[in-house]
GROMACS .gro file of C-alpha atoms in nm:
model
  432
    1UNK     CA    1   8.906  22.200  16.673
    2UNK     CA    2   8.692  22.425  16.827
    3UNK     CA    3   8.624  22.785  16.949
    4UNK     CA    4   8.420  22.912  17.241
    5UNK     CA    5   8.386  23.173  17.497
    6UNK     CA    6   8.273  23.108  17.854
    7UNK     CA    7   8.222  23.380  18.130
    8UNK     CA    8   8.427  23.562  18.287
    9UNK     CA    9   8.720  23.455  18.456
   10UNK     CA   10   8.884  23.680  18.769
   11UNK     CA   11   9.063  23.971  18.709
   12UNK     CA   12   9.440  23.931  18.733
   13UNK     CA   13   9.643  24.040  19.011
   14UNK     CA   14   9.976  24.260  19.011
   15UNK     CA   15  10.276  24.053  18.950
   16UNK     CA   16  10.288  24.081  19.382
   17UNK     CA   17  10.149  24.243  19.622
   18UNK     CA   18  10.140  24.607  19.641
   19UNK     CA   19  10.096  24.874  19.944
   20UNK     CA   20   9.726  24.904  20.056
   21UNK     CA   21   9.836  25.316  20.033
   22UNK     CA   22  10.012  25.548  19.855
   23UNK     CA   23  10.367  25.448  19.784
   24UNK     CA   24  10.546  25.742  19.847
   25UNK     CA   25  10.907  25.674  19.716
   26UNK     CA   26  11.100  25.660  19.411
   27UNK     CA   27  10.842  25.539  19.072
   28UNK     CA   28  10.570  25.689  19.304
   29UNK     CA   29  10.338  25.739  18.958
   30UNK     CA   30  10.399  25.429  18.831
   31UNK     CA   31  10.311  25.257  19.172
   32UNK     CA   32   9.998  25.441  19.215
   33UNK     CA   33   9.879  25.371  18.880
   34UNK     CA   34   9.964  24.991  18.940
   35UNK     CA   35   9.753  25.109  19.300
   36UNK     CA   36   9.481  25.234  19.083
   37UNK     CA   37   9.430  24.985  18.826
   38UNK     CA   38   9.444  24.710  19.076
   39UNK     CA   39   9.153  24.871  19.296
   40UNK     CA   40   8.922  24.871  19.009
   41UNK     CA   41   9.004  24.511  18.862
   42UNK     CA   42   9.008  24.329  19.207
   43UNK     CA   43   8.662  24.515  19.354
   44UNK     CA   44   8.336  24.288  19.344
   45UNK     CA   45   8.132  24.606  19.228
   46UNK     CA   46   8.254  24.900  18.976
   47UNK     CA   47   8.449  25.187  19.179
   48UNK     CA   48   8.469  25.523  19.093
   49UNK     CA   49   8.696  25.753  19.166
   50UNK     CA   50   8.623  25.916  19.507
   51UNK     CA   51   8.600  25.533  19.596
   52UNK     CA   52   8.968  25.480  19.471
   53UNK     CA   53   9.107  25.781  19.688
   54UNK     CA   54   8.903  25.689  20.015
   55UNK     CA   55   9.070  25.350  19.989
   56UNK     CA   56   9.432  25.428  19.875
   57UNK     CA   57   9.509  25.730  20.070
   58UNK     CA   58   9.485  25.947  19.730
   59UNK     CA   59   9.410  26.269  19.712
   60UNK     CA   60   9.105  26.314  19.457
   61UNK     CA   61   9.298  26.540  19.212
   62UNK     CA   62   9.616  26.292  19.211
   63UNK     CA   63   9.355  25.981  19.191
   64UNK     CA   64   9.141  26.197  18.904
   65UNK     CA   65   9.482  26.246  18.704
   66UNK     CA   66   9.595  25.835  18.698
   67UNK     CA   67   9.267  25.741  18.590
   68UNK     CA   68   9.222  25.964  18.354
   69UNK     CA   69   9.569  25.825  18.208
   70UNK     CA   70   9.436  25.468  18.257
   71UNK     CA   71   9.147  25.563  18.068
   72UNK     CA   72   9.376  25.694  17.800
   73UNK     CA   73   9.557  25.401  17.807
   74UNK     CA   74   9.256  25.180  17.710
   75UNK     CA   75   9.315  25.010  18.015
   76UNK     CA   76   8.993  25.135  18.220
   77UNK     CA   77   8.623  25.285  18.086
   78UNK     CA   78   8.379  25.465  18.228
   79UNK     CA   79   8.030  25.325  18.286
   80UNK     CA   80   7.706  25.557  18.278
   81UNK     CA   81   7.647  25.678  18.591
   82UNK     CA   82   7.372  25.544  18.827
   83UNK     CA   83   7.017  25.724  18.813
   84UNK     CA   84   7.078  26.003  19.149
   85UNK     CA   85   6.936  25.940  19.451
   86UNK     CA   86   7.027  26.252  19.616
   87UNK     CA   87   7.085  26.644  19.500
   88UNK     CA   88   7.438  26.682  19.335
   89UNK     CA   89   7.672  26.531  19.061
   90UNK     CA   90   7.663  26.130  19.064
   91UNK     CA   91   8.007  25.950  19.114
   92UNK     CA   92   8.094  25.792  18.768
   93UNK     CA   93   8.163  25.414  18.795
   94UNK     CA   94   8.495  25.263  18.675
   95UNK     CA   95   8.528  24.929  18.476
   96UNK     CA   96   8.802  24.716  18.308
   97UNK     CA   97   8.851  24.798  17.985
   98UNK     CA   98   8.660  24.542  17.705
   99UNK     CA   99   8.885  24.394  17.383
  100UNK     CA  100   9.195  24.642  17.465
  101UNK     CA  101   9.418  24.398  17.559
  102UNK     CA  102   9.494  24.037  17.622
  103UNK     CA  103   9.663  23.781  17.801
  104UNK     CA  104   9.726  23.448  17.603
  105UNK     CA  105   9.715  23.099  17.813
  106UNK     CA  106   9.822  22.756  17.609
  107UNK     CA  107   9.865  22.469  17.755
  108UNK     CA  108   9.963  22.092  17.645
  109UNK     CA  109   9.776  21.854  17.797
  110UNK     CA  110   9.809  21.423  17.708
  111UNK     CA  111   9.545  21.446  17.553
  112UNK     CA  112   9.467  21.795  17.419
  113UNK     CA  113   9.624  22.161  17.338
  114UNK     CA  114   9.480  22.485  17.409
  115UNK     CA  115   9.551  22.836  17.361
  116UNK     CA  116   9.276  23.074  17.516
  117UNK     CA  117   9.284  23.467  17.545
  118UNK     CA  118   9.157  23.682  17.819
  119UNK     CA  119   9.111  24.079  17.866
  120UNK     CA  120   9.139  24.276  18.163
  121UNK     CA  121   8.798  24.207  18.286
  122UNK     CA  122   8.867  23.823  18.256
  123UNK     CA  123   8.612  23.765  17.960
  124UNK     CA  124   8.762  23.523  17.697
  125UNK     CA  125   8.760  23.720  17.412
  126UNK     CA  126   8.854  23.381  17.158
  127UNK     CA  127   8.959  22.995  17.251
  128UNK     CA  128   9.097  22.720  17.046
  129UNK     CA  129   9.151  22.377  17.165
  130UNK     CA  130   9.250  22.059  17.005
  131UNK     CA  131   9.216  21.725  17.116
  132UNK     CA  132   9.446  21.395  17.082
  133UNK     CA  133   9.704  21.155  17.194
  134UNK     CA  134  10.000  21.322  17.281
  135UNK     CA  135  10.163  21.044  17.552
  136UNK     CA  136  10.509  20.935  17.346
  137UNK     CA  137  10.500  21.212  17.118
  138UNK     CA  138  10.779  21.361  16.994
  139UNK     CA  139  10.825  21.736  17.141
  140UNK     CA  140  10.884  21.960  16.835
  141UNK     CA  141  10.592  21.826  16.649
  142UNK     CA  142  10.382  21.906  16.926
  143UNK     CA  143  10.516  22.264  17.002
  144UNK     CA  144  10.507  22.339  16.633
  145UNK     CA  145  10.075  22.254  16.620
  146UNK     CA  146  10.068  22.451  16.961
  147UNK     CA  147  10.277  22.758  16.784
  148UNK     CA  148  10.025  22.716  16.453
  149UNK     CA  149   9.689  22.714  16.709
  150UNK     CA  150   9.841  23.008  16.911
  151UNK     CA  151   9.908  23.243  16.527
  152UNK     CA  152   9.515  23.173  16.498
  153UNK     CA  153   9.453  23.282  16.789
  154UNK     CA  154   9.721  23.621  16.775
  155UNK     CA  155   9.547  23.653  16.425
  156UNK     CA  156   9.207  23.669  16.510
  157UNK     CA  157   9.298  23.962  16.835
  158UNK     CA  158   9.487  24.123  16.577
  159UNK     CA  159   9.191  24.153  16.360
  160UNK     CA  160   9.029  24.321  16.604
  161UNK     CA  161   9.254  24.565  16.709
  162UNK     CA  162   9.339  24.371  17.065
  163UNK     CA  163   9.701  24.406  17.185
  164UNK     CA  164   9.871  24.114  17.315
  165UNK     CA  165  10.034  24.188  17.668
  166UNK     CA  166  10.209  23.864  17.689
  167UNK     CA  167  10.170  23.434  17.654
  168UNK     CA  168  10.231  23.176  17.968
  169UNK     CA  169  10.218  22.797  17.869
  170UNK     CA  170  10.084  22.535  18.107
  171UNK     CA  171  10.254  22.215  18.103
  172UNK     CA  172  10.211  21.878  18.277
  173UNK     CA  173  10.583  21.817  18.439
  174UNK     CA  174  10.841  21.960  18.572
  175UNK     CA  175  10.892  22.275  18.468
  176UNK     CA  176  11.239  22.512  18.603
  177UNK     CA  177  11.095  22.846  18.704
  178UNK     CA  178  10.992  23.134  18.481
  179UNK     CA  179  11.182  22.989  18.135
  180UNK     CA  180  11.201  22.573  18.172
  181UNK     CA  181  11.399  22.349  18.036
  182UNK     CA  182  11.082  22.142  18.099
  183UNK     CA  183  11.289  21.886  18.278
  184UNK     CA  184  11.021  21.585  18.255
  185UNK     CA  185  10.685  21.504  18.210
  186UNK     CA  186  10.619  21.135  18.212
  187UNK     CA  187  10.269  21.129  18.055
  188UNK     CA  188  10.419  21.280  17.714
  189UNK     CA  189  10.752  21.087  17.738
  190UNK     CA  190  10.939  21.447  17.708
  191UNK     CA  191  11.305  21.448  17.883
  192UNK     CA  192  11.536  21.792  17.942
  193UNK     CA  193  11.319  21.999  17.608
  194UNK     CA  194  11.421  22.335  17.546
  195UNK     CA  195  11.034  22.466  17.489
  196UNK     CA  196  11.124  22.776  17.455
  197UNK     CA  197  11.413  22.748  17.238
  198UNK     CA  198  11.142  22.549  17.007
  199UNK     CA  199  10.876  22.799  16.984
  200UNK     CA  200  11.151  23.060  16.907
  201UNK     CA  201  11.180  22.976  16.571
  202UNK     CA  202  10.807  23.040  16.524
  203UNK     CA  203  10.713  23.419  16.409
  204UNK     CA  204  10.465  23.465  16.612
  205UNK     CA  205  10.586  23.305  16.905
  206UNK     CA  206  10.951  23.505  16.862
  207UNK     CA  207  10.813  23.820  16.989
  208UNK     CA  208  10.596  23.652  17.249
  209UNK     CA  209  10.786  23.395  17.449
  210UNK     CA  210  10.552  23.253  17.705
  211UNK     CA  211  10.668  23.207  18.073
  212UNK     CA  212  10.640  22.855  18.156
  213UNK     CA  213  10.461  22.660  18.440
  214UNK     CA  214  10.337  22.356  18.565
  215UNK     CA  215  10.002  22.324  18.443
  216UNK     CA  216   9.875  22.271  18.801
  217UNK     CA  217   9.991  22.594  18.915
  218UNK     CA  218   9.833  22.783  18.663
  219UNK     CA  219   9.469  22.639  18.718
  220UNK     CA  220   9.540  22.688  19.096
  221UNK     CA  221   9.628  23.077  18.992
  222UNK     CA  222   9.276  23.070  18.816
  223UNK     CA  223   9.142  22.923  19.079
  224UNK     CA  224   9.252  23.165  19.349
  225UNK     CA  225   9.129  23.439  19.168
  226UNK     CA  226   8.788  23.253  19.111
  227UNK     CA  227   8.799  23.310  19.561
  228UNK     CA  228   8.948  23.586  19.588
  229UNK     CA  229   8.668  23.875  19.708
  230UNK     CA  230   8.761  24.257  19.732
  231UNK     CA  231   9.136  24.188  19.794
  232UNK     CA  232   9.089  23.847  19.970
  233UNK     CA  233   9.376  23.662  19.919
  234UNK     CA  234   9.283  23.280  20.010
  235UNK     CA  235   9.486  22.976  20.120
  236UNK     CA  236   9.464  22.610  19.999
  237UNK     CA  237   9.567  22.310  19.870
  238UNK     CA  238   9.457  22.241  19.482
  239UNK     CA  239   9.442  21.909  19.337
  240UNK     CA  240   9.476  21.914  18.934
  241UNK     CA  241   9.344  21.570  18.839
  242UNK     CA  242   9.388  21.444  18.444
  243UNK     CA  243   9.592  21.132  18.354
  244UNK     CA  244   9.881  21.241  18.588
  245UNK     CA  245   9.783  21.409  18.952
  246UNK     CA  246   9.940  21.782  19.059
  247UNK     CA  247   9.905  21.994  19.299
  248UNK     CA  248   9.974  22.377  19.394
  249UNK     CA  249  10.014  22.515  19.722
  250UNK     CA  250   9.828  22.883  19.725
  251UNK     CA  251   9.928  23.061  20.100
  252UNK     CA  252   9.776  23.425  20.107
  253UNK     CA  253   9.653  23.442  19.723
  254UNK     CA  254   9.989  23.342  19.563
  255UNK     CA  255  10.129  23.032  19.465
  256UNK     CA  256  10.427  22.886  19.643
  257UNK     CA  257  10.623  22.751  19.393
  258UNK     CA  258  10.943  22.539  19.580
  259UNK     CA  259  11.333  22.636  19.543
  260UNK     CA  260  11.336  22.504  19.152
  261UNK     CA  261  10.920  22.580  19.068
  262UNK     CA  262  10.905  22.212  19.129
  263UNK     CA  263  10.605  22.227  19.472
  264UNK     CA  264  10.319  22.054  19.410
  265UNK     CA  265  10.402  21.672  19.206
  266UNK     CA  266  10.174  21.484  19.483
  267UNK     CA  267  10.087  21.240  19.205
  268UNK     CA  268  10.454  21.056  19.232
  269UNK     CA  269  10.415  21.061  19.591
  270UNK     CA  270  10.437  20.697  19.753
  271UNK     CA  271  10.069  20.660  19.910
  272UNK     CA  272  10.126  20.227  19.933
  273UNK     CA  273  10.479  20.077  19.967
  274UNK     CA  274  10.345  19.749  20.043
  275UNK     CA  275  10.064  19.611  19.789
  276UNK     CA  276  10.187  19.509  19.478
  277UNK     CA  277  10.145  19.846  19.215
  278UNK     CA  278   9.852  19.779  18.930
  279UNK     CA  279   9.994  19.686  18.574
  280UNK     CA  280  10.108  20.010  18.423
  281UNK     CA  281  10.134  20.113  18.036
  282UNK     CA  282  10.493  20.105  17.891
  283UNK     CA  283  10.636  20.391  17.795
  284UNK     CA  284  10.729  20.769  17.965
  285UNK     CA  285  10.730  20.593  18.320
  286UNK     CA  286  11.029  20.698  18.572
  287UNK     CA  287  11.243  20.411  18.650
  288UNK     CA  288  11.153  20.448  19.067
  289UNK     CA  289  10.821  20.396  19.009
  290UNK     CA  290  10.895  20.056  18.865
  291UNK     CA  291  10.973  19.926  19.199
  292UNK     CA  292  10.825  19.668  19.324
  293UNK     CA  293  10.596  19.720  19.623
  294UNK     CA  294  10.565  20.116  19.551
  295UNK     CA  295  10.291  20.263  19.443
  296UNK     CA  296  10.212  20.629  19.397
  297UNK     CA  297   9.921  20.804  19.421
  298UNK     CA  298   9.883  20.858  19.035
  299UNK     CA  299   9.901  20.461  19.033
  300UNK     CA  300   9.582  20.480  19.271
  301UNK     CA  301   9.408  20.785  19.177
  302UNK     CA  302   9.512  20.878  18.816
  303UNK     CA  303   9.232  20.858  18.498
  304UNK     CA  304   9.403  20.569  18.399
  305UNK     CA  305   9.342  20.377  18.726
  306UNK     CA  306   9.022  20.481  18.754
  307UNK     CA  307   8.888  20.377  18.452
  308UNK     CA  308   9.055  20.064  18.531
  309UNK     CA  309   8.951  20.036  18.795
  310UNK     CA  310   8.612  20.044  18.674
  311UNK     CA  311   8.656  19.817  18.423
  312UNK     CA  312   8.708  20.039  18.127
  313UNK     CA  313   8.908  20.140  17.879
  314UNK     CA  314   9.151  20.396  17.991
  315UNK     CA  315   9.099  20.515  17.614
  316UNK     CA  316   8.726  20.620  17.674
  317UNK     CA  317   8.648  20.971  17.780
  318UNK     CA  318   8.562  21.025  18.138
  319UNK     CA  319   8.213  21.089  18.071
  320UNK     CA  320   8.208  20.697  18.072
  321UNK     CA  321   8.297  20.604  18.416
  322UNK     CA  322   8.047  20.891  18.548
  323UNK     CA  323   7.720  20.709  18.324
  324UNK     CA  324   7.822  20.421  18.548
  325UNK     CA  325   7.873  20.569  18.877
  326UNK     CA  326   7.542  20.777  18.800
  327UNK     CA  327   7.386  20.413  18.717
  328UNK     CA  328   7.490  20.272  19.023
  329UNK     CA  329   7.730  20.002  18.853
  330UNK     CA  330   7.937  19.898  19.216
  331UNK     CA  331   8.263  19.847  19.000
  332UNK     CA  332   8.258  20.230  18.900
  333UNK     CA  333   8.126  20.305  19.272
  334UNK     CA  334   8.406  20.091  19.407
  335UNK     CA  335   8.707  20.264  19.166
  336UNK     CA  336   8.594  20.599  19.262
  337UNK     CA  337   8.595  20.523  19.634
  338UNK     CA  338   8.904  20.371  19.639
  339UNK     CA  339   9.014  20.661  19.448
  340UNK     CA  340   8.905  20.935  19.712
  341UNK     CA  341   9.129  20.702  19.978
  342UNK     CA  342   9.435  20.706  19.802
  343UNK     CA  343   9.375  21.105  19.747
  344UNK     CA  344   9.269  21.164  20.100
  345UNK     CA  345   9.571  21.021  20.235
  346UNK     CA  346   9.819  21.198  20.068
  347UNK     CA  347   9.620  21.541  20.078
  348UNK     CA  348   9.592  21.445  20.426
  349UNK     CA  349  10.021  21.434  20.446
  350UNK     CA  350  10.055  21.778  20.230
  351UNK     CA  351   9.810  21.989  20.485
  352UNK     CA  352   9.955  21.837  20.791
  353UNK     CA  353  10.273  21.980  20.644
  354UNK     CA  354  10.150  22.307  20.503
  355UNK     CA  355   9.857  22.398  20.757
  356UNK     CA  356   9.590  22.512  20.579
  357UNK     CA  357   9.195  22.444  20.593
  358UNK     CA  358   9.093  22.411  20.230
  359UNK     CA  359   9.137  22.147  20.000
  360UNK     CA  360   8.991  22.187  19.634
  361UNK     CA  361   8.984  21.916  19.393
  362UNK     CA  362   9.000  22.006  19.016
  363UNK     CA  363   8.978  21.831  18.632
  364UNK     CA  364   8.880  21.521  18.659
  365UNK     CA  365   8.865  21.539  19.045
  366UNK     CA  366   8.622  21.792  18.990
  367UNK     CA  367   8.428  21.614  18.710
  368UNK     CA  368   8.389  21.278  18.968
  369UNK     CA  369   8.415  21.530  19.312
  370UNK     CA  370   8.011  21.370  19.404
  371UNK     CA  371   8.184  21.032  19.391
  372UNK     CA  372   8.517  21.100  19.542
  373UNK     CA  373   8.469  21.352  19.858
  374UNK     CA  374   8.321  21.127  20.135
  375UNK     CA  375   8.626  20.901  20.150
  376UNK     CA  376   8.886  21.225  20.090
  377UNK     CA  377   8.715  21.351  20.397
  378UNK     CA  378   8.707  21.040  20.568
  379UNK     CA  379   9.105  21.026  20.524
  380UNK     CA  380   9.171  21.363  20.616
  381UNK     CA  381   8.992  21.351  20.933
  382UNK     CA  382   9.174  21.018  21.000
  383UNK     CA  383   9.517  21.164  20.931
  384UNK     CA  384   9.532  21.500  21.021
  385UNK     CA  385   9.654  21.576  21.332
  386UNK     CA  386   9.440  21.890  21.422
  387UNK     CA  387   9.158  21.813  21.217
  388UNK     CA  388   8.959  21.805  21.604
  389UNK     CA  389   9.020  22.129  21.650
  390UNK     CA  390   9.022  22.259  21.284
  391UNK     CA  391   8.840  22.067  21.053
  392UNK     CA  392   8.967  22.065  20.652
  393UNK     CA  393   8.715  22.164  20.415
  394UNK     CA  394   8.704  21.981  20.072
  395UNK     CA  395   8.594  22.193  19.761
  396UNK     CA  396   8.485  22.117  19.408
  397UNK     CA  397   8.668  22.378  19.174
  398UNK     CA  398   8.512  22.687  19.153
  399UNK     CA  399   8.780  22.751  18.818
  400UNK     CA  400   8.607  22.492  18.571
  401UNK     CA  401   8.700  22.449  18.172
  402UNK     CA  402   9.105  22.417  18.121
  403UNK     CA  403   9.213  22.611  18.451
  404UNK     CA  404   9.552  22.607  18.351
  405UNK     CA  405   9.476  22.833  18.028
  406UNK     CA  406   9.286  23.064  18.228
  407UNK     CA  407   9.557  23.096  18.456
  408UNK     CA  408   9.836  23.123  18.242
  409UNK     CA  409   9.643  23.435  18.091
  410UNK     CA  410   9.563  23.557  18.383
  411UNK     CA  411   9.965  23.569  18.481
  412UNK     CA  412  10.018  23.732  18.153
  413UNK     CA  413   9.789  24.018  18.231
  414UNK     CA  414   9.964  24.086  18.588
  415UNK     CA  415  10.240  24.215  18.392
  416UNK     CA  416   9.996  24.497  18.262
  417UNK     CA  417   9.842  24.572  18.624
  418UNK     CA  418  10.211  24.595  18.745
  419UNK     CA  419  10.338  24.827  18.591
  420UNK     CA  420  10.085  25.009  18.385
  421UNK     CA  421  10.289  25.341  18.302
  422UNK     CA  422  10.487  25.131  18.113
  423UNK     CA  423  10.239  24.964  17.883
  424UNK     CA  424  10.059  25.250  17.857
  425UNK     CA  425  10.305  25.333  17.600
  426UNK     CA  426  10.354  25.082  17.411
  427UNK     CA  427  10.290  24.939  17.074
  428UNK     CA  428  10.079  24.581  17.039
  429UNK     CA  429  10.343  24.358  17.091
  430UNK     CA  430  10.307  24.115  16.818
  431UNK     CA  431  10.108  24.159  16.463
  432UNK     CA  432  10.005  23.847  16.314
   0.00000   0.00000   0.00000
């Protein structure tokens, strides 16, 4: 086990997307609070409060009154004021608030389990992570370490005064929207579990019941608001690479999830029906994949193959194929390129559906993205129809260490810019 903090993450963003002015209906406070807060989180500098009311539509005295209540709230602070350049009062700069409250990501990885807290400014105020071999495991043993990292981790904001706004938990499978079952992930060998059913019997975990996602739609959360710039709300495709392959679809800053939650599982797409598929383990595989003739792209691509590929143990940490790609060794060179083919061509068939201009490759795609983006781009340009006329850019990650924690935080903490009035008055949801 161990326990870190890294910078600062992105702010979170409302629950969705609010008016760029004054709402002036029904809840009209409690919307222009949300207005408020959201102004100061998502701006690149520190705003003050004749900032907030030039850009919202305000008037200063209303704008004065809901940050004064946010400030109350221990939501935002106020920073000292810059030295004055000119004659008169200096505007007084506005900041997230530090330590006041938290949003709690876990996720359960094959190979490790995390649980990592974030505040309003995105600074990780405490981490925890665990590794080991969790392919075949059996679901309630696994849920109950998770529930005993994430008490540590409630314990230790607790300590400190921190409320907790709210958990999300990453996982890698299919995941039904918002509260699961997870229906399957193949990696662990887990079928139809009732995760949340599970980590209600735990104390902690009773009073704070994490929304579930895919864990590739949670580091693509973090990753969009890694991009996002004074409101910007970007579009692309991420790739989540580990020993399976996902991928999120993020169209104007938000993640487009699919009728059941279930976008994004381009790792059991068919990339070769043809060749004969490389050996695979036995265990946690679905029966179509068995096929003969098919292969996916998590066949191809996956940390397995790679390091197969490679000649290596799919056992060894990654950090072995890239000493030999960095030594030139051509059967690391060769896995790796081969690799970036597979990926590019079924990227290529995802933005030729979707349409947009930005591909970003994340975990272990990210780790090996020196290695692997010549022959994605290659294939993309190949493939994609209007790549002439609109060339796809391919990005290393800009969301680094465990994504998917970050971003399951992060959707925590929208709940908080959402609807501010109401957690202004509440008690810290869970003591440890």
């Amino acid at each position: 086990m161990h326990v870190h903090s890294t910078g600062p993450a992105r702010r979170p963003r409302p629950e969705a997307p609010t008016p760029d002015r004054a709402a002036r209906q029904a809840g009209v406070r409690g919307q222009n609070l949300s207005l408020a807060l959201r102004h100061v989180l998502e701006s690149e500098r520190p705003q003050s409060r004749a900032d907030i009311a030039t850009a919202t539509g305000l008037s200063r005295a209303t704008v004065s009154g809901l940050v004064d209540e946010l400030i109350a709230a221990d939501l935002l602070v106020e920073l000292e004021p810059p030295a004055a350049v000119r004659a008169g009062r200096p505007a007084v700069p506005l900041a997230a608030a530090r330590g006041t409250v938290a949003g709690i990501g876990m996720e359960i990885n094959v190979d490790y389990l995390g649980v990592r807290a974030l505040d309003l400014g995105g600074r990780v105020l405490t981490e925890r992570v665990e590794l080991g071999d969790f392919r075949d495991s059996d679901p309630v043993a696994v849920l109950d370490r998770l529930a005993g990292i994430a008490g540590r981790v409630v314990a230790h904001l607790s300590a400190d005064g921190i409320r907790v706004a709210g958990t999300a938990l990453a996982l890698p499978g299919l995941v039904d929207r918002i509260t699961g079952p997870l229906r399957v992930a193949p990696n662990l060998g887990w079928r139809d579990v009732d995760v949340i059913g599970i980590l209600a019997a735990h104390p902690v975990l009773a009073g704070l019941l994490p929304r579930l996602a895919n864990e590739a739609k949670l580091a693509a959360r973090a990753e969009a608001d890694a991009r996002g710039h004074d409101g910007e709300r970007p579009s692309f495709v991420y790739i989540s690479g580990e020993v399976g392959i996902g991928a999120a679809i993020v169209l104007d800053g938000e993640i487009f999830p699919g009728r059941h939650g279930w976008s994004g599982e381009i790792g059991h797409t068919v990339v070769d029906a043809f060749a004969s598929p490389p050996s695979r383990p036995a265990g946690g595989r679905a029966v179509w994949r068995q096929r003969e003739g098919i292969s996916t792209l998590e066949d191809l691509a996956g940390q397995d193959a790679l390091m197969r590929g490679a000649g290596l143990d799919p056992t060894e940490p990654l950090e072995s194929l890239l000493r030999a790609a960095r030594a030139g060794e051509a059967e690391a060179l060769g896995s790796l390129r081969r690799a970036g083919a597979a990926l590019g061509v079924a990227v290529a068939n995802v933005v030729s559906v979707v349409d947009v201009g930005l591909v970003v490759l994340g975990g272990t795609f990210g780790q090996v993205f020196p290695y692997v983006r010549e022959a994605v781009e290659q294939q993309l340009e190949r493939c994609v129809i209007f790549a002439p006329w609109s060339p796809i850019e391919v990005s290393e990650a800009r969301a680094r260490e465990y994504p998917a924690m970050t971003g399951g935080a992060l959707v925590a903490l929208r709940t908080v810019v959402a609807d501010p009035a109401t957690w202004a008055g509440a008690a810290p949801v869970a003591q440890a």
